[in-house]
Each structure stands twice: as structure tokens, then as C-alpha cells.
Coordinates of C-alpha atoms in Angstrom, one line a residue:
M1 CA 20.6 55.1 -28.7
S2 CA 20.8 58.3 -26.2
T3 CA 18.8 61.0 -26.4
K4 CA 19.8 64.8 -26.3
H5 CA 18.0 65.3 -23.2
E6 CA 19.7 61.7 -22.2
K7 CA 23.6 63.1 -23.5
I8 CA 22.9 66.6 -21.4
L9 CA 21.1 64.9 -18.1
Q10 CA 24.5 62.5 -18.5
Y11 CA 27.0 66.0 -18.9
I12 CA 25.4 67.4 -15.9
R13 CA 26.3 64.2 -13.8
D14 CA 29.9 64.6 -15.1
L15 CA 30.5 68.1 -14.2
E16 CA 32.4 68.6 -10.6
V17 CA 30.0 69.8 -7.8
G18 CA 30.1 73.6 -7.5
S19 CA 30.4 74.2 -11.6
K20 CA 28.0 76.3 -12.3
I21 CA 25.1 76.0 -15.5
S22 CA 23.3 78.4 -17.2
V23 CA 20.7 77.3 -20.3
R24 CA 22.4 78.9 -22.8
G25 CA 25.8 77.6 -22.0
I26 CA 24.6 73.8 -22.1
A27 CA 23.0 75.1 -25.6
Q28 CA 26.1 76.5 -27.1
Q29 CA 28.2 73.0 -25.1
M30 CA 25.8 70.5 -26.1
N31 CA 24.5 72.0 -29.7
V32 CA 20.8 71.6 -29.0
S33 CA 18.0 74.4 -28.4
E34 CA 18.0 76.5 -25.2
G35 CA 14.6 75.2 -24.8
T36 CA 16.3 71.7 -24.8
A37 CA 18.4 72.6 -22.3
Y38 CA 16.0 74.4 -19.9
R39 CA 13.7 70.7 -19.7
A40 CA 17.4 69.0 -19.4
I41 CA 18.8 71.1 -16.3
K42 CA 15.0 71.1 -14.5
A43 CA 15.0 66.9 -15.1
A44 CA 18.7 67.1 -13.2
E45 CA 17.1 70.0 -10.5
N46 CA 14.8 67.2 -10.4
E47 CA 16.8 64.5 -9.5
G48 CA 18.4 66.3 -7.1
Y49 CA 21.5 67.2 -9.0
V50 CA 21.5 70.7 -9.7
S51 CA 20.5 73.4 -7.5
T52 CA 19.0 77.3 -8.3
I53 CA 20.4 79.4 -5.7
E54 CA 19.1 83.2 -5.5
R55 CA 21.8 85.8 -7.0
V56 CA 24.4 82.6 -7.6
G57 CA 22.7 81.0 -10.2
T58 CA 22.2 77.2 -11.3
V59 CA 25.1 74.8 -9.9
R60 CA 25.9 71.5 -9.7
I61 CA 25.5 70.2 -6.3
Q62 CA 26.6 66.8 -4.4
R63 CA 23.1 64.2 -5.1
K64 CA 21.7 63.3 -2.0
E65 CA 21.5 58.8 -1.2
S66 CA 18.6 57.9 -0.7
G67 CA 17.8 56.1 2.6
K68 CA 20.3 58.4 4.0
L69 CA 19.5 61.8 6.5
E70 CA 19.7 64.3 3.6
H71 CA 21.9 67.5 5.1
L72 CA 20.6 71.0 4.5
T73 CA 23.1 73.2 2.1
F74 CA 23.8 76.8 3.1
A75 CA 22.0 77.3 0.0
E76 CA 18.7 76.4 2.2
V77 CA 20.0 78.0 5.3
V78 CA 19.6 80.8 3.5
G79 CA 15.8 80.5 2.0
I80 CA 14.7 79.0 5.8
V81 CA 16.4 82.0 7.8
D82 CA 15.2 84.2 5.1
G83 CA 18.7 85.5 4.2
H84 CA 21.2 87.1 2.2
V85 CA 24.5 86.3 1.7
L86 CA 27.3 88.8 2.2
G87 CA 30.5 86.4 0.8
G88 CA 31.4 82.9 0.1
R89 CA 28.7 82.7 -2.9
D90 CA 30.6 79.6 -4.3
G91 CA 30.5 77.4 -1.2
L92 CA 26.6 77.7 -1.2
Y93 CA 26.3 73.9 -2.4
K94 CA 28.4 72.8 0.8
T95 CA 26.6 71.2 3.4
L96 CA 27.1 71.7 7.5
N97 CA 26.8 69.1 9.8
K98 CA 25.9 71.1 12.9
F99 CA 25.4 74.3 14.2
V100 CA 27.3 76.0 16.8
I101 CA 25.8 79.0 18.8
G102 CA 28.7 81.6 19.5
A103 CA 27.4 82.9 22.9
M104 CA 30.9 82.8 24.4
K105 CA 34.3 84.2 24.5
L106 CA 37.0 83.1 21.8
E107 CA 39.1 80.6 23.1
A108 CA 35.7 79.1 24.5
M109 CA 34.2 79.1 21.2
V110 CA 36.8 77.5 19.2
K111 CA 36.8 74.0 20.7
Y112 CA 33.1 73.7 19.5
I113 CA 33.8 75.1 15.5
E114 CA 34.5 72.3 13.0
P115 CA 34.8 72.2 9.6
D116 CA 31.8 72.3 7.8
S117 CA 29.3 73.6 11.0
L118 CA 27.8 77.0 10.9
L119 CA 28.6 78.9 13.5
I120 CA 25.4 81.3 14.8
V121 CA 26.7 85.0 16.3
G122 CA 26.1 88.7 16.5
N123 CA 27.8 91.6 14.8
R124 CA 31.4 90.1 16.2
D125 CA 33.9 90.5 13.5
N126 CA 37.1 88.5 15.9
A127 CA 34.3 85.4 16.5
H128 CA 33.5 85.6 12.4
R129 CA 37.5 85.6 11.7
L130 CA 38.1 82.7 13.5
S131 CA 34.9 80.7 12.3
L132 CA 36.1 80.9 8.8
E133 CA 39.9 79.8 10.3
H134 CA 38.6 77.0 11.1
G135 CA 36.4 76.0 8.2
A136 CA 33.0 77.0 9.9
A137 CA 30.6 79.4 7.5
V138 CA 28.6 82.2 9.6
L139 CA 25.4 83.5 10.0
I140 CA 25.1 86.4 11.5
T141 CA 21.7 87.0 13.5
G142 CA 20.1 90.7 14.1
G143 CA 20.4 92.1 10.8
F144 CA 24.3 92.7 11.1
D145 CA 27.3 93.4 8.3
A146 CA 30.7 91.7 8.3
S147 CA 33.5 94.1 7.7
D148 CA 35.2 93.8 4.6
E149 CA 37.9 92.0 5.6
V150 CA 36.0 89.0 6.3
K151 CA 34.0 89.3 3.6
R152 CA 37.3 88.8 1.9
L153 CA 38.2 85.7 3.7
A154 CA 34.8 84.0 3.3
D155 CA 35.5 84.7 -0.3
Q156 CA 38.8 83.0 -0.8
L157 CA 37.7 80.0 1.6
K158 CA 34.6 79.3 -0.2
L159 CA 32.9 79.8 2.9
P160 CA 29.1 81.6 2.8
I161 CA 28.7 84.5 5.4
I162 CA 24.8 84.8 5.4
S163 CA 23.1 87.6 7.2
S164 CA 19.7 87.2 9.0
K165 CA 17.0 89.8 10.5
Y166 CA 15.6 86.9 12.4
D167 CA 17.5 86.9 16.9
T168 CA 19.8 83.8 17.6
Y169 CA 16.7 82.0 19.2
T170 CA 14.7 82.4 16.1
V171 CA 17.3 80.8 13.7
A172 CA 18.2 78.5 15.6
S173 CA 14.8 77.1 15.9
L174 CA 13.8 77.6 12.2
I175 CA 17.4 75.2 11.5
N176 CA 16.4 72.8 14.1
R177 CA 12.8 72.3 12.9
A178 CA 14.3 71.6 9.3
L179 CA 16.4 69.2 10.3
Y180 CA 13.6 67.4 12.3
D181 CA 11.7 68.0 9.0
R182 CA 14.7 65.7 7.3
L183 CA 14.6 63.2 10.2
I184 CA 11.1 62.5 9.0
K185 CA 11.6 62.0 5.6
K186 CA 14.4 59.0 5.9
D187 CA 12.0 57.0 7.6
I188 CA 9.6 57.1 4.7
I189 CA 10.4 54.4 1.7
L190 CA 10.1 54.7 -1.2
I191 CA 9.8 53.3 -4.7
A192 CA 14.2 53.9 -4.9
D193 CA 15.2 52.1 -2.4
L194 CA 13.3 48.7 -3.3
L195 CA 15.1 48.5 -6.7
D196 CA 17.9 46.5 -7.0
S197 CA 20.1 47.6 -10.2
E198 CA 22.2 44.4 -10.2
K199 CA 18.5 42.4 -10.5
T200 CA 17.6 41.6 -14.3
S201 CA 14.3 43.2 -15.2
Y202 CA 12.9 40.6 -18.2
T203 CA 10.6 41.7 -21.0
L204 CA 8.9 41.9 -24.3
S205 CA 10.1 44.2 -27.0
V206 CA 6.6 45.6 -29.1
T207 CA 8.3 42.9 -31.8
D208 CA 8.0 40.0 -29.9
T209 CA 5.5 37.4 -30.2
I210 CA 3.5 35.1 -27.8
Q211 CA 5.8 32.6 -28.6
R212 CA 8.6 34.7 -27.0
W213 CA 6.2 35.3 -23.3
H214 CA 6.0 31.6 -23.3
E215 CA 10.3 31.3 -23.3
L216 CA 10.5 33.1 -20.7
A217 CA 8.0 31.6 -19.0
S218 CA 9.7 28.3 -18.8
E219 CA 13.2 30.4 -18.0
T220 CA 12.1 32.6 -15.4
G221 CA 8.9 31.2 -13.9
H222 CA 7.5 34.4 -13.4
T223 CA 4.2 35.2 -16.3
R224 CA 3.9 39.4 -16.0
Y225 CA 6.5 40.5 -18.1
P226 CA 6.6 44.6 -19.5
V227 CA 6.7 45.3 -23.4
V228 CA 8.9 48.1 -24.3
D229 CA 9.7 50.1 -27.3
E230 CA 13.2 50.7 -29.2
A231 CA 13.8 53.3 -26.2
G232 CA 13.2 51.2 -23.3
R233 CA 10.1 52.8 -22.3
V234 CA 7.0 51.4 -21.5
Q235 CA 4.0 50.4 -24.1
G236 CA 1.9 47.6 -22.3
I237 CA 2.2 44.7 -19.9
V238 CA 1.5 40.9 -20.6
T239 CA 0.5 38.5 -18.0
A240 CA -0.5 34.7 -18.1
K241 CA -4.6 35.2 -18.7
D242 CA -3.5 37.7 -21.9
V243 CA -1.3 34.4 -24.0
V244 CA -4.2 31.6 -23.1
G245 CA -5.9 31.0 -26.5
R246 CA -3.8 32.7 -28.6
E247 CA -1.4 31.8 -31.6
P248 CA 2.3 31.0 -30.8
D249 CA 2.9 33.6 -33.7
D250 CA 0.4 36.6 -32.4
N251 CA 2.4 39.4 -31.8
V252 CA 2.4 40.4 -27.8
T253 CA 0.6 44.1 -28.7
Q254 CA -2.3 42.6 -29.6
V255 CA -2.4 41.3 -26.1
M256 CA -0.9 43.5 -23.9
T257 CA -2.8 45.8 -21.4
K258 CA -2.1 49.4 -22.9
N259 CA -1.0 51.8 -20.8
P260 CA -0.5 49.8 -17.4
I261 CA 0.1 51.4 -13.6
T262 CA 3.4 52.3 -13.0
V263 CA 5.3 54.5 -10.3
Q264 CA 8.6 56.0 -10.0
P265 CA 11.5 55.7 -7.8
S266 CA 9.8 58.7 -6.1
T267 CA 6.5 57.0 -5.2
P268 CA 6.2 56.3 -1.2
I269 CA 5.8 52.5 -1.3
A270 CA 2.3 52.6 0.8
S271 CA 0.9 54.3 -2.0
A272 CA 2.0 52.1 -4.6
A273 CA 0.4 48.8 -1.8
H274 CA -3.0 51.3 -1.9
K275 CA -2.8 51.3 -5.5
M276 CA -1.7 47.5 -5.9
V277 CA -4.4 46.1 -3.6
W278 CA -7.3 48.4 -5.2
E279 CA -6.5 47.4 -8.9
G280 CA -5.5 43.6 -7.8
I281 CA -2.2 43.3 -9.4
E282 CA 0.9 41.8 -9.2
L283 CA 3.3 43.4 -10.8
V284 CA 4.4 47.0 -11.9
P285 CA 6.8 48.5 -13.9
V286 CA 8.8 51.9 -12.0
V287 CA 9.9 54.3 -14.7
G288 CA 11.9 57.7 -15.0
D289 CA 9.6 60.7 -16.2
D290 CA 10.4 59.9 -19.6
R291 CA 8.4 56.7 -19.6
Q292 CA 11.8 54.2 -19.7
L293 CA 11.7 51.3 -18.2
L294 CA 14.0 51.3 -14.9
G295 CA 12.8 47.6 -13.1
V296 CA 10.0 46.0 -11.3
I297 CA 8.2 45.7 -8.3
S298 CA 6.0 42.9 -7.0
R299 CA 3.3 43.0 -4.1
H300 CA 5.4 40.8 -2.6
D301 CA 8.0 43.1 -2.1
V302 CA 6.1 46.2 -1.3
I303 CA 4.1 44.3 1.6
K304 CA 7.8 42.9 3.1
A305 CA 9.0 46.3 3.0
L306 CA 5.9 47.7 4.9
H307 CA 6.5 45.0 7.3
W308 CA 10.2 46.0 7.7
V309 CA 8.8 49.7 8.1
N310 CA 7.0 48.9 11.3
R311 CA 9.8 46.9 12.9
M312 CA 12.2 50.0 12.1
P313 CA 12.8 52.5 14.8
Q314 CA 11.2 55.5 13.9
G315 CA 13.9 59.2 13.8
G316 CA 11.2 61.8 14.1
D317 CA 7.8 62.0 15.7
T318 CA 5.3 63.2 12.6
I319 CA 1.8 65.0 13.5
E320 CA -0.2 62.1 13.7
D321 CA 2.4 60.1 15.9
E322 CA 2.0 62.8 18.3
I323 CA -1.7 62.5 18.6
V324 CA -2.3 59.0 18.6
K325 CA 0.5 58.9 21.6
N326 CA -1.9 59.5 23.8
M327 CA -3.7 56.7 23.5
V328 CA -4.5 54.3 25.8
E329 CA -5.3 50.9 26.0
V330 CA -8.1 50.4 28.3
D331 CA -8.8 47.0 30.3
N332 CA -13.2 46.9 31.0
G333 CA -13.4 43.6 31.6
E334 CA -14.7 42.3 28.3
T335 CA -13.3 41.2 25.2
A336 CA -13.9 44.2 22.9
K337 CA -11.2 46.5 23.0
Q338 CA -11.1 50.4 24.5
Y339 CA -9.1 53.4 24.3
R340 CA -8.9 56.4 26.3
V341 CA -7.7 59.6 25.1
R342 CA -7.2 62.6 27.1
V343 CA -7.8 66.9 25.0
T344 CA -4.8 68.1 25.7
P345 CA -4.6 71.8 24.4
Q346 CA -2.8 71.1 21.0
M347 CA -6.0 68.7 20.0
T348 CA -8.2 71.7 20.2
N349 CA -9.6 74.0 17.7
Q350 CA -9.9 78.2 18.4
F351 CA -13.4 76.8 20.0
G352 CA -11.3 75.2 23.5
M353 CA -12.8 71.7 21.9
L354 CA -11.8 68.7 19.8
S355 CA -10.6 69.1 16.3
S356 CA -12.5 67.8 14.0
G357 CA -9.7 66.1 12.1
V358 CA -7.9 64.7 15.8
M359 CA -11.3 62.8 16.2
I360 CA -10.7 61.4 12.9
T361 CA -7.5 60.5 13.6
L362 CA -7.8 59.2 16.9
M363 CA -11.1 57.0 15.3
T364 CA -9.1 55.9 12.5
E365 CA -6.0 54.7 14.7
A366 CA -8.5 52.9 16.7
A367 CA -10.4 51.0 13.7
E368 CA -6.6 49.6 12.2
R369 CA -5.5 48.5 15.8
C370 CA -9.3 46.6 15.9
V371 CA -8.6 44.9 13.0
K372 CA -4.2 43.7 13.4
E373 CA -6.3 42.2 16.6
Y374 CA -7.6 39.6 14.1
C375 CA -5.3 39.5 11.4
N376 CA -1.1 40.7 10.9
S377 CA -1.7 42.8 8.1
D378 CA -1.1 46.2 7.5
V379 CA -4.0 48.5 6.5
L380 CA -5.5 51.6 5.3
P381 CA -8.2 53.4 5.4
D382 CA -10.3 53.3 1.7
N383 CA -13.4 54.9 2.9
M384 CA -15.5 56.2 5.9
S385 CA -18.9 57.7 7.2
V386 CA -18.3 60.1 10.3
Y387 CA -21.1 61.4 12.6
F388 CA -20.1 63.9 14.5
L389 CA -22.6 64.1 17.4
Q390 CA -21.2 66.1 20.3
T391 CA -18.4 68.4 21.0
I392 CA -15.5 67.2 23.6
Q393 CA -13.9 70.0 25.9
L394 CA -10.7 70.3 26.9
D395 CA -9.5 68.2 29.3
E396 CA -12.3 65.8 29.1
V397 CA -11.4 62.3 28.3
M398 CA -13.1 60.4 25.7
T399 CA -13.7 56.6 25.4
L400 CA -13.4 54.8 21.7
T401 CA -14.5 51.3 21.6
P402 CA -14.1 49.7 18.3
S403 CA -15.9 47.0 16.9
V404 CA -15.4 45.0 13.1
I405 CA -18.5 44.6 10.9
E406 CA -17.1 42.4 8.8
L407 CA -13.3 40.7 7.6
S408 CA -12.7 39.2 3.9
R409 CA -9.1 39.0 2.4
K410 CA -9.2 42.5 1.0
F411 CA -11.0 45.2 3.0
A412 CA -12.5 45.0 6.7
K413 CA -15.7 46.6 7.4
V414 CA -15.5 48.7 11.5
E415 CA -17.6 50.8 13.2
V416 CA -16.0 53.2 15.8
S417 CA -18.0 55.0 18.7
A418 CA -16.5 57.9 20.3
W419 CA -18.2 58.1 24.6
K420 CA -17.7 60.9 26.6
E421 CA -18.9 59.2 29.9
Q422 CA -22.0 57.8 29.3
Q423 CA -23.0 60.1 26.0
L424 CA -22.0 59.1 22.4
V425 CA -20.3 61.6 21.0
G426 CA -19.6 60.6 17.6
K427 CA -19.3 57.2 15.7
V428 CA -17.5 56.7 12.1
F429 CA -17.8 53.3 9.4
F430 CA -14.5 52.9 7.9
T431 CA -13.8 50.9 5.0
L432 CA -10.7 49.6 5.6
Q433 CA -8.2 48.2 2.5
M434 CA -6.0 45.6 3.9
M435 CA -2.3 44.7 2.5

């Protein structure tokens, strides 16, 4: 039976995109307390179904699909450019596909204006009107206002007019940065991307006996099952070693591991992999905010996804990518690998020396590459001891020499030495976790 919280969430999901939502309205409509309505609205906001827009209120929005590039909404643009809305508030939930800078004559500008785009322009009333008539929103730079006629047209067409105090270059840079950040987020694989809604998740009930575990094991070939209560909330997990030597009539709650490790759909797979390897577990339940079971993932699923990520083309470079792309492998005629890096201005601290954070990033990359020479496995740093011996100045060249001290099935110990010419400038001892 659905709870009040779940009924409100379903009611919100069924609302038309653009519908306004209030705590009092939901409470009256669903005959619940305002506290219950508030919690459900916040849960819907976390799931991406609603958004709170300044001076407008809470609005039902189009939920963004996982794994696809998230487009900016006009409401988000208002926050990014520190602007305020002059008209067309009812269209703030809409998404923009591209932005156009209107630094041209009107007859030339019209070729670039498309529906659901954003025209960035100064105080040009004719350009504002032209943009709205072609289905595009308007962002006025320099803090200028729009005419009353244009504001009325924006309200009528439900296309926002936003005013920002920044200049055109700054506004375009801010929006471009936000779009680039979303490109990077698209590359991050979450647990939600691994869940298959059509795949059956076999579970045990808190009222089941160990005999039921044996029946499921014979039927499916699996040996690990989550234990759920009447509401579908995870209470524990039962594995083969838990049922050894127990009577078939014993209840599963007597042998299950209580409060098992769980993950949520928003958990990155790298985090889940680290947790599963560290704890030595093969199966993890995936739960929602109320601990209701959504599915299960195995270590095999996670490791397979990690290998797929490494082969996937990257949409945007992170700060780490920008740092390690400067590493060049050097052939020194010996069996040991060496990597060379020239210190660029972006790598330095306020004193013009190589930043300690950048140095650790480079040495970590060298250690990971060294381990991958011995085994085709993904690794994550688990522990490190760092020694900074000398400073490295701007434009100087640092040479990294990694070497494996110990290698096992689950862990690798690596030593990385940093050299400047023939002088030792740093050393790190790593313990890396094998995935």
C-alpha cells in the first residue's frame, strides 16, 4: 500500500510541466499536513521533477534523463548571470538549446535566432521584439531595461526577458562554463545507469525461512539476496555462508546481516566499486531515500562499467585531465618507466613554485600507469605517505620514476620519486586498491 509521501510524489510527477506548486495547495489537495507536503516537494526537487525559481515559486519542470547532456533552463541562467526577470516568468522552466550574441544588424541576426535559444544583446528594443517573435528568449546585458510593450509580449509568449549587469563577454563566458560543466557531468556514470528496470530482483521477505533461500538458490543460481519488509525497505542481506549449518525452518532474520551497505541511484560507480572492494562484498542493494529497494548491482556489473568508461570518448576535460595531459613518457633505455613534466603557470602556487596538490596529482597518475603495466585493472589510491624535499620553479622540468614494491590481487604498493635534473625533490609511497 502506498504511503502519503509516495502518493504526493506520484501526484507531482503527473502534473503538467510548468504547473505551479505550493505546500499549502498540495496539503489541501491531498488532505495531508503541510509538513508532509513540504517533505514530498523537497523529495521531488531532489529527483529533478520540480524547481524553485526566485520571485516565481516552485514549478513542475521537465526531468532530465540520466546519461544525456543536461541543457540549462532559463531559471538557471538567471542565477548564473546574477540577473533578474523583466517578463515572461511562466517560461523560466524551459530549456535553452543554444545562445546567440546579437552583435549585428537585425536582418543578419534573424538567420541565427531559433526557437528555444537565448539572444544576448544590449538595449535594442527592435532586437528584443524580433527575438521573441521567433521563439527565443532575451538576455539584456549592461543592466538595461526593456520596454513595456516587449515585456507584455514576453508574458504573452511565455518567453523570459532577463537583465544582467554584466557585459556581453562576461555573460557568454559564464553560460559557456555552465554548459561545459554539464558536459563533464554527462561523462560520470552513476548507479542509476546500471539499473535495469526490466530485470527481476530476487528478494527474501522478513517472514521467509531459510528453506525459501535454498529454493531461490536452486531456481536462480544466485547466493546473495536482500531481505525486505512489507513496505519493500531493505532490512538485511543473506549469503551462502550465513545459512550454513542452519535449520530450514529458521527465519532469515536470525541469520541475515543487518543494516547492510547500500548505494543510491545517484552514487558514482567509482565510489560503489571502492566500497565493494574495500568491504569484500559481491552484491549491493540499490535503495531510494526511504530505503526502498530499487534493484541490486554486483561487483561484476560495476567493474564492467568502469572498463567501459575508460573506452568511452570524453566530452570535457576536468582539472585533473588538464594537469596529466602534460605528462610525457620518456624512453631512458632502462626497463623502468619515466615520465617528464614541464611546470606551466597554471601548475604553480602564489609563490611561483609547483603546487603541492598538482605534484601529488602527477605522482598519483604515474603510480597508476605503473600498476597498469603489470595488470589490466583499474586502481584507486587508498593511502599515501608524501615527502616534499625541494621546491620546483616555473618552467623547470620534473621527472617521475615509479616502481612497484608489492603487488597482490587486491592491493598494490608503489614508490614514486620526483627528480629535478639529478636532485631528488619528492617521494611518495602509495597503497593502491585494485578494482
